[in-house]
Each structure stands twice: as C-alpha cells, then as structure tokens.
Coordinates of C-alpha atoms and ligand atoms in Angstrom, one line a residue:
Chain A
M199 CA -7.0 7.3 -24.6
G200 CA -6.9 5.2 -21.5
E201 CA -7.2 6.3 -17.9
I202 CA -4.7 5.3 -15.5
I203 CA -6.1 4.6 -12.3
V204 CA -3.3 3.8 -8.8
I205 CA -4.8 1.8 -6.1
T206 CA -3.0 2.8 -3.1
S207 CA -3.1 3.2 0.7
G208 CA -0.1 3.5 2.8
K209 CA -0.7 1.0 5.2
G210 CA -0.3 -2.6 4.1
G211 CA -2.9 -5.4 4.5
V212 CA -5.7 -3.2 3.9
G213 CA -6.8 -4.9 0.2
K214 CA -5.2 -2.9 -2.4
T215 CA -3.9 -6.0 -4.4
T216 CA -7.9 -7.7 -3.8
S217 CA -9.1 -4.3 -4.8
T218 CA -7.1 -4.4 -8.0
A219 CA -7.8 -7.8 -9.5
N220 CA -11.8 -7.3 -8.8
I221 CA -12.0 -3.7 -10.2
G222 CA -9.9 -5.0 -13.1
A223 CA -12.3 -8.2 -13.5
G224 CA -15.2 -5.7 -13.0
L225 CA -14.2 -3.3 -15.6
S226 CA -13.4 -6.0 -18.3
N227 CA -16.6 -7.4 -17.3
L228 CA -18.1 -4.2 -18.4
G229 CA -16.7 -4.2 -21.9
K230 CA -13.5 -2.1 -20.9
K231 CA -9.9 -3.4 -22.1
V232 CA -8.1 -3.4 -19.0
V233 CA -4.5 -4.0 -18.5
L234 CA -3.1 -4.5 -14.3
I235 CA 0.1 -3.9 -13.5
D236 CA 1.5 -5.1 -10.0
T237 CA 4.3 -2.6 -9.2
D238 CA 5.0 -4.3 -5.8
I239 CA 8.1 -5.8 -7.2
G240 CA 10.0 -8.4 -4.8
L241 CA 6.6 -9.0 -2.9
R242 CA 4.6 -10.3 -6.1
N243 CA 0.8 -11.0 -4.8
L244 CA -1.7 -9.8 -7.7
D245 CA -0.7 -12.7 -9.6
V246 CA -1.8 -15.1 -7.4
V247 CA -4.9 -13.2 -6.5
L248 CA -6.0 -13.3 -9.9
G249 CA -4.8 -17.2 -10.4
L250 CA -2.3 -16.4 -13.4
E251 CA 0.9 -17.0 -11.6
N252 CA 1.7 -20.4 -13.5
R253 CA 1.6 -18.1 -17.0
I254 CA 4.3 -15.8 -16.1
V255 CA 7.0 -15.4 -18.5
Y256 CA 8.1 -11.7 -18.2
D257 CA 7.9 -9.1 -15.7
L258 CA 7.5 -5.5 -15.5
V259 CA 11.5 -5.4 -14.8
D260 CA 12.0 -7.1 -18.1
V261 CA 9.7 -4.6 -19.4
V262 CA 11.1 -1.4 -18.7
E263 CA 15.0 -3.2 -19.4
K264 CA 13.6 -3.5 -22.5
K265 CA 13.9 -7.2 -22.7
C266 CA 10.7 -7.8 -24.1
R267 CA 8.2 -6.1 -25.8
V268 CA 5.4 -4.9 -23.6
K269 CA 2.8 -6.7 -25.7
Q270 CA 5.2 -10.0 -24.8
A271 CA 4.8 -9.6 -20.8
L272 CA 0.6 -9.0 -21.1
I273 CA -1.2 -12.4 -19.6
K274 CA -4.3 -12.6 -20.9
D275 CA -6.8 -13.8 -18.3
K276 CA -9.1 -16.4 -19.5
R277 CA -11.9 -16.0 -18.1
F278 CA -12.3 -12.3 -18.6
E279 CA -12.6 -10.7 -22.0
N280 CA -9.8 -8.1 -22.6
L281 CA -8.4 -8.4 -19.0
F282 CA -4.5 -8.5 -18.9
L283 CA -1.6 -8.4 -16.3
I284 CA 1.9 -7.0 -16.1
P285 CA 2.9 -9.1 -13.2
A286 CA 5.7 -7.7 -11.2
A287 CA 9.3 -9.4 -10.7
Q288 CA 9.4 -11.5 -7.8
T289 CA 13.7 -11.5 -7.4
R290 CA 14.5 -7.7 -8.2
D291 CA 13.8 -4.9 -5.8
K292 CA 11.9 -1.1 -5.9
S293 CA 14.7 0.4 -7.2
A294 CA 15.2 -1.7 -10.6
V295 CA 12.2 0.5 -12.0
S296 CA 12.1 4.6 -11.9
P297 CA 9.5 6.8 -12.1
S298 CA 10.2 8.3 -15.7
Q299 CA 10.1 4.7 -16.8
M300 CA 6.6 4.3 -15.2
I301 CA 5.5 7.0 -16.8
E302 CA 6.8 6.1 -20.3
L303 CA 5.2 2.9 -20.1
C304 CA 1.6 4.1 -19.0
D305 CA 1.6 6.6 -22.0
E306 CA 2.0 3.6 -24.2
L307 CA -0.4 1.4 -22.7
R308 CA -3.1 4.0 -22.6
K309 CA -2.9 4.2 -26.5
D310 CA -4.3 0.5 -26.7
F311 CA -6.6 0.3 -22.9
D312 CA -9.4 1.8 -21.9
F313 CA -8.6 1.3 -18.1
V314 CA -4.9 1.0 -16.7
V315 CA -5.1 -0.2 -12.9
I316 CA -2.2 0.0 -11.0
D317 CA -1.5 -2.1 -7.6
C318 CA 0.7 0.0 -5.3
P319 CA 3.0 -1.7 -2.6
A320 CA 2.8 -0.5 1.1
G321 CA 4.9 2.6 2.5
I322 CA 5.5 6.1 0.6
E323 CA 9.2 5.0 -0.8
Q324 CA 10.5 4.2 -4.1
G325 CA 7.7 1.8 -4.9
F326 CA 4.8 4.2 -4.2
K327 CA 6.5 6.7 -6.4
N328 CA 6.8 4.4 -9.1
A329 CA 3.5 3.2 -8.7
I330 CA 1.7 6.8 -8.9
A331 CA 4.0 8.4 -11.1
G332 CA 1.9 7.5 -14.4
A333 CA -1.4 7.8 -12.6
D334 CA -4.4 10.4 -13.9
R335 CA -6.3 9.7 -10.8
A336 CA -6.3 7.7 -7.5
I337 CA -8.3 5.2 -5.3
V338 CA -6.9 5.2 -1.6
V339 CA -8.1 1.8 0.1
T340 CA -8.6 2.3 3.7
T341 CA -9.9 -0.2 6.9
P342 CA -12.0 1.5 9.3
E343 CA -9.0 1.7 12.0
V344 CA -7.1 4.3 13.2
S345 CA -3.9 3.5 11.7
A346 CA -5.1 3.0 8.3
V347 CA -6.9 5.9 8.1
R348 CA -4.3 8.1 9.5
D349 CA -2.2 6.6 6.5
A350 CA -4.5 7.2 3.9
D351 CA -4.5 10.8 5.4
R352 CA -1.0 10.6 4.9
I353 CA -0.9 9.5 1.0
I354 CA -3.9 11.8 0.1
G355 CA -1.2 14.5 1.0
L356 CA 1.1 13.3 -1.0
L357 CA -0.9 12.7 -3.8
E358 CA -2.2 15.8 -3.8
S359 CA 1.6 16.9 -3.6
H360 CA 2.4 15.2 -6.8
G361 CA -0.5 16.5 -8.9
I362 CA -3.2 13.8 -8.4
K363 CA -6.2 15.7 -7.9
D364 CA -9.0 14.3 -5.8
P365 CA -8.5 11.1 -4.9
V366 CA -11.3 9.2 -3.7
L367 CA -11.8 6.6 -0.9
L368 CA -12.7 3.1 -0.7
I369 CA -13.4 1.8 2.7
N370 CA -12.9 -1.7 3.2
R371 CA -13.7 -4.5 5.5
I372 CA -16.6 -2.6 7.0
R373 CA -18.2 -4.9 9.4
I374 CA -21.9 -4.0 10.2
D375 CA -22.6 -5.5 13.4
M376 CA -19.6 -4.1 14.7
V377 CA -20.4 -0.2 13.5
K378 CA -23.7 -1.1 14.8
R379 CA -22.4 -1.6 18.2
G380 CA -20.6 1.2 18.3
D381 CA -17.1 -0.6 18.0
M382 CA -16.4 0.3 14.4
M383 CA -16.2 4.0 12.8
N384 CA -18.9 4.2 10.1
I385 CA -18.3 5.9 7.0
D386 CA -19.6 9.3 8.1
D387 CA -17.0 9.4 10.9
I388 CA -14.1 8.5 8.3
L389 CA -15.4 10.8 5.5
E390 CA -15.5 13.8 7.8
I391 CA -12.2 13.2 9.0
L392 CA -10.3 12.8 5.9
A393 CA -12.4 15.1 4.0
V394 CA -12.5 13.1 0.5
K395 CA -15.2 11.7 -1.4
H396 CA -15.8 7.8 -1.6
I397 CA -16.2 5.7 -4.3
G398 CA -17.6 2.8 -2.6
V399 CA -17.6 0.6 0.7
V400 CA -16.9 -3.4 0.8
P401 CA -17.8 -5.3 3.7
D402 CA -15.4 -7.6 5.2
D403 CA -16.6 -11.2 3.6
E404 CA -15.0 -14.6 3.7
K405 CA -16.1 -15.0 0.2
I406 CA -13.3 -12.8 -0.6
I407 CA -10.6 -15.1 1.2
E408 CA -12.6 -18.3 -0.4
S409 CA -12.3 -16.8 -3.8
T410 CA -8.5 -15.6 -3.4
N411 CA -7.9 -19.2 -2.6
R412 CA -9.2 -20.2 -6.0
G413 CA -7.9 -17.6 -7.4
E414 CA -10.9 -16.1 -8.6
P415 CA -12.0 -12.4 -7.8
V416 CA -15.0 -12.2 -5.9
I417 CA -16.8 -10.2 -8.6
A418 CA -17.6 -13.2 -10.5
D419 CA -19.5 -14.3 -7.3
S420 CA -23.1 -12.8 -7.7
K421 CA -24.1 -13.7 -4.5
S422 CA -21.6 -11.9 -1.9
M423 CA -21.9 -8.9 -0.8
A424 CA -18.2 -8.0 -1.1
G425 CA -19.2 -9.1 -5.1
Q426 CA -21.9 -6.3 -5.3
A427 CA -20.0 -3.9 -3.8
Y428 CA -16.8 -4.2 -6.2
R429 CA -19.5 -4.1 -9.1
N430 CA -20.6 -0.7 -7.8
I431 CA -17.3 0.5 -7.6
T432 CA -16.6 -0.6 -11.3
R433 CA -19.7 0.9 -12.6
R434 CA -18.7 4.2 -11.0
I435 CA -15.4 4.3 -12.1
A436 CA -16.7 3.2 -15.8
F437 CA -19.6 5.4 -15.8
P438 CA -19.1 8.3 -13.7
D439 CA -22.1 10.2 -14.3
E440 CA -24.2 7.2 -13.4
N441 CA -26.1 7.2 -10.0
I442 CA -25.5 3.6 -8.8
P443 CA -27.5 3.3 -5.4
F444 CA -26.4 1.8 -2.9
L445 CA -29.7 -0.4 -1.3
D446 CA -28.8 -2.9 -3.9
L447 CA -26.4 -4.1 -2.0
E448 CA -28.9 -6.1 0.7
P449 CA -30.9 -8.9 -0.5
A450 CA -33.7 -8.2 1.4
G451 CA -36.2 -6.3 4.0
G452 CA -35.3 -6.0 7.1
L453 CA -31.5 -6.0 6.6
R454 CA -31.9 -2.8 4.2
G455 CA -33.3 -0.8 6.7
L456 CA -30.2 -1.6 9.1
F457 CA -27.8 -1.3 6.4
K458 CA -29.1 2.4 5.7
K459 CA -29.2 3.2 9.4
V460 CA -25.2 1.8 9.4
F461 CA -23.9 3.3 6.3
G462 CA -26.4 6.6 6.9
D463 CA -27.4 7.6 3.1
K464 CA -23.9 6.9 1.4
K465 CA -23.3 4.9 -1.2
V466 CA -22.0 1.4 -0.9
Chain B
M189 CA -7.4 10.0 44.9
L190 CA -10.6 8.5 45.8
D191 CA -12.5 11.2 43.5
V192 CA -10.5 9.9 40.7
I193 CA -10.9 6.2 41.3
M194 CA -14.5 7.5 41.9
N195 CA -14.9 9.1 38.8
F196 CA -13.3 6.2 36.8
F197 CA -16.1 3.9 37.7
R198 CA -19.0 6.6 37.4
K199 CA -17.4 7.5 33.8
P200 CA -20.2 6.1 30.9
K201 CA -18.8 3.9 28.9
V202 CA -17.7 5.6 25.6
A203 CA -18.5 3.6 22.2
S204 CA -15.1 2.5 20.9
K205 CA -15.6 4.1 17.6
D206 CA -15.8 7.5 19.2
I207 CA -12.8 6.8 20.7
A208 CA -10.8 6.0 17.7
A209 CA -12.8 8.8 15.8
N210 CA -11.4 11.2 18.6
R211 CA -7.8 9.9 18.6
L212 CA -7.8 9.7 14.7
K213 CA -8.7 13.5 14.7
V214 CA -5.5 14.7 16.9
C215 CA -3.1 12.2 15.1
I216 CA -4.0 13.5 11.9
I217 CA -3.6 17.2 13.2
H218 CA 0.1 16.4 14.9
D219 CA 0.8 14.9 11.5
K220 CA 0.1 17.9 9.9
T221 CA 1.5 20.2 11.7
D222 CA 4.6 18.5 13.3
G223 CA 5.9 17.7 9.7
S224 CA 5.8 21.3 8.8
P225 CA 7.0 23.9 11.6
E226 CA 6.5 26.5 8.7
I227 CA 2.8 26.5 9.4
L228 CA 2.9 27.7 12.7
E229 CA 5.9 29.9 11.7
M230 CA 3.3 31.4 9.0
I231 CA 0.5 31.7 11.7
R232 CA 2.6 33.5 13.8
N233 CA 3.7 35.9 11.7
E234 CA 0.2 36.8 10.4
I235 CA -0.8 36.8 14.3
I236 CA 2.1 39.6 15.0
K237 CA 0.9 41.5 11.8
I238 CA -3.0 42.2 13.3
I239 CA -1.9 42.3 17.2
D240 CA 0.2 45.3 16.3
N241 CA -2.1 47.3 15.2
Y242 CA -3.5 47.3 18.8
V243 CA -0.8 46.2 21.2
E244 CA 2.7 46.6 22.1
F245 CA 4.2 43.2 22.8
D246 CA 7.4 41.2 23.3
R247 CA 7.6 39.8 19.6
D248 CA 10.5 37.3 20.6
A249 CA 8.3 35.8 23.3
L250 CA 5.5 35.5 21.2
E251 CA 4.5 31.5 21.1
V252 CA 2.1 29.6 18.9
N253 CA 1.6 25.7 19.9
I254 CA -0.6 23.2 18.9
T255 CA -1.9 21.7 22.3
H256 CA -3.9 18.6 22.7
A257 CA -6.0 18.4 26.2
D258 CA -8.6 16.3 27.3
A259 CA -12.1 18.5 27.0
A260 CA -14.2 18.9 29.7
D261 CA -16.4 16.0 28.7
G262 CA -13.4 13.9 29.9
K263 CA -14.5 11.5 27.0
T264 CA -12.5 13.3 23.9
V265 CA -9.6 14.7 23.5
S266 CA -9.3 18.1 22.0
S267 CA -6.7 20.3 19.9
A268 CA -6.4 24.1 20.4
L269 CA -3.9 26.5 18.6
V270 CA -2.5 28.4 21.7
A271 CA -1.0 31.8 21.1
N272 CA 1.1 33.2 24.7
I273 CA 1.3 37.0 24.1
P274 CA 3.1 39.3 26.5
I275 CA 1.6 42.5 26.3
K276 CA 3.7 45.5 27.1
R277 CA 1.1 48.3 26.6
V278 CA -2.3 48.5 24.6
K279 CA -2.0 51.2 22.1
R280 CA -4.5 54.6 21.9
I281 CA -6.9 53.5 19.1
G282 CA -9.3 55.7 17.4
K283 CA -11.3 58.2 18.9
Ligands
ADP57 N1 -13.1 -7.1 2.1 C1 -12.6 -8.6 2.4 N2 -12.9 -9.3 3.6 C2 -12.3 -10.1 4.1 N3 -10.9 -10.5 3.5 C3 -10.1 -9.2 3.0 C4 -11.3 -8.2 2.3 N4 -10.4 -7.6 1.9 C5 -9.2 -7.9 1.9 N5 -9.0 -9.0 2.7 C6 -8.0 -10.3 3.2 O1 -7.1 -9.3 3.6 C7 -5.5 -9.8 3.1 C8 -5.0 -8.7 2.8 O2 -5.1 -8.2 1.3 P1 -4.8 -7.5 0.2 O3 -5.4 -6.9 -1.0 O4 -3.5 -8.4 0.0 O5 -4.2 -6.1 0.8 P2 -2.6 -5.0 0.7 O6 -2.6 -5.4 -1.1 O7 -3.5 -3.7 0.6 O8 -1.7 -5.7 1.4 C9 -6.0 -10.8 2.2 O9 -5.6 -11.9 3.0 C10 -7.4 -10.6 1.6 O10 -7.6 -11.8 1.0
MG58 MG1 -1.0 -6.2 -2.3

C-alpha cells in the first residue's frame, strides 16, 4: 500500500509546486512508482513545471466527476520511469472537488502506487482541505521569512487538528551569504520557533528558474545545489531509516566549513 | 527627547535576522492566543483554584492577559503572561 504525502505551506510562492515536481521525479529515480496530483484547481501549475502541459486530456475534476477512469487521466512522464501526473482543472474552481472525493481517490491510487504526492494550493480554505483530506503525512514548505514561517506555524496547527501528525519542514530558498551576514534566519532559528523536525533545506538557486523554464525538474541536474538538496530530501522520504549526511551538498573544501557554520549540524 | 535621539544612535546594530526571529515569535504567540480566548480563560480558572488556597481576592477583577513589551535590552520584544489579582486578605495558613 502506497503512502500519501501532501506538500503544503499556507503562503503562496514559497516553492510547493517546485518541491512536488522534484520530489516526484526524485522518488521515481529511486525506483518508486509515483503519482502527483495538482489540487490547485483554477491555477494549474504543476503540468508546466514538469513540462507536461501539452499532454493533458483529462483532469482531476473529470476524475472525481467520473467523466473518465483514473487511469485515463494519468499523464506519464516519458523522462522518468513510473512518474505520473493528474493535472488540476483550469476552468473550474476549488468547490468542484470535495474532501471525501479526494479520500476516495487517494485510497484507490495507493493500491497501485508507492507514493501519491499532492501539490496543495495556497491558503487555508477549500483547496487546502481537499489537498490534505486523504494525506497520511505532510511536508510544510517555508522560506526563511517572517510571513512564510508564521503561515507555516498556522498550517502545522491545522494539519495536527486534522489528524496529520508530525508534519516535517522543508526550508526553501536559503541564501548562505545572507545567513552568514546575519540577514536571514538560519535553520536553527526557524526550527526553534516552529518546534518541528525538518526534512531538508533547499538553497536559493538560479538553476531552479532555468530548469523550470525548460520544464525539467532541477533534480535531474547533477551539478546543481538545489538538485542535490532535492535528491537528499527524496532519499529521506523513501528510506526514512537511512541517515543522509548534509555535507555532500558542497562540492569542495573551504565552502564545506562555511556551510557547516551556516546550517549548524543539521541535515540539508 | 535628546536622550531618545542619543539612544537611537548609540544602539548597536542588531542582526536583521534576530529582529525577524523575534517578531515572528511574538506574531505566533498572538496568533495562537488571539484565536482562542479559551486558553486564557482556562489559565484564569486554574489560577483562581490555586490562589484561592492562600488569599481572598475579587474573582471578577482577576485579569489574565498576554502582553508584548520591549525587553530591557531594547532590541527584542518579549511576551509575558500577566495576571492582575486584587487581594482582599491573606488567609491564615498552616501553623
Ligand atoms: N530554491 C529556489 N531557488 C530559486 N527560485 C525558486 C526556488 N524555489 C522556488 N523558486 C521559484 O519561486 C517561484 C514560486 O515557486 P512555486 O513552486 O510555484 O511556489 P508555490 O507552488 O508554493 O506557489 C517560482 O518561480 C519558482 O521557480
Ligand atoms: Mg503552486
């Protein structure tokens, strides 16, 4: 039986969709069978981030309204073995799907897939409720900014009150230079405030924008720091008992020490 | 007034990340308590139970609040749980 993971945040634009795409691609690279669901109905994005926008026939609303079979709506990614997408509908709104329909869909998908990864819309309303309804666990994405971390705290509270225990944090867009100057909160600052565990830290990286331009997840770029960070994160998801050291992220010598100073002894 | 200005210029520069972390802590305390006055009400009732063993006081006047004030270092804001308990009489306790 597969596991259902929701990627959520509260605040928009912090990297949920980017993270969903990369975690999906990363899990499939590790030999897992993965389906991604875009629940941001009306503001569909995951298809373009993955470069699958020209292949959409059916969408999530078609599936829950039973206008097609689930299998018909699965778009297969040709570059990643066993990676599939169920895209959001673009011309409907969040109320076109209900939490109970999402639970039903998730339970059907978990029979065939190792992981179902759900991209959640911003906010705490209907779209959020749909996205988390069928989830077993949650990854909360934040950037190192006051507003994003505050929203993350709110979301962690809501997840727990919906019975999703121990959500983990993904800290995105860290800038080492700024942390070093004391102009950006570091990982320990954020974890202390939120009192949760983290699953990884992704640096702010131009390569993400480049790869998104091309519709290719950055995880496939073996040289990028963000790609390495996502590879580590997916290993932690797929093999929770394995201990993945964070130092692998830095290419060489001097920078390593710096990285250690910035991130403390925490994993990246 | 001059004092205020002098103090302003004398203040050592605080790392902006520490200001961020501090504002964040205060925001989150606010978010959690504003949304649920029940928490304060529960604290209030528990305090009444304990204080009642030792002093006579005006129950209706007992106030419990969370306040946010600039800490003594002038750099940070700290939040405090403040209870105002107008005492009428201290009870005779034990021996
Ligand atoms: N680590 C990063 N470095 C640089 N740009 C990033 C990073 N993560 C996300 N972005 C960019 O930020 C924007 C918002 O990301 P997105 O994943 O769409 O956020 P969300 O789904 O939470 O709204 C996108 O343009 C994306 O390319
Ligand atoms: Mg998004």
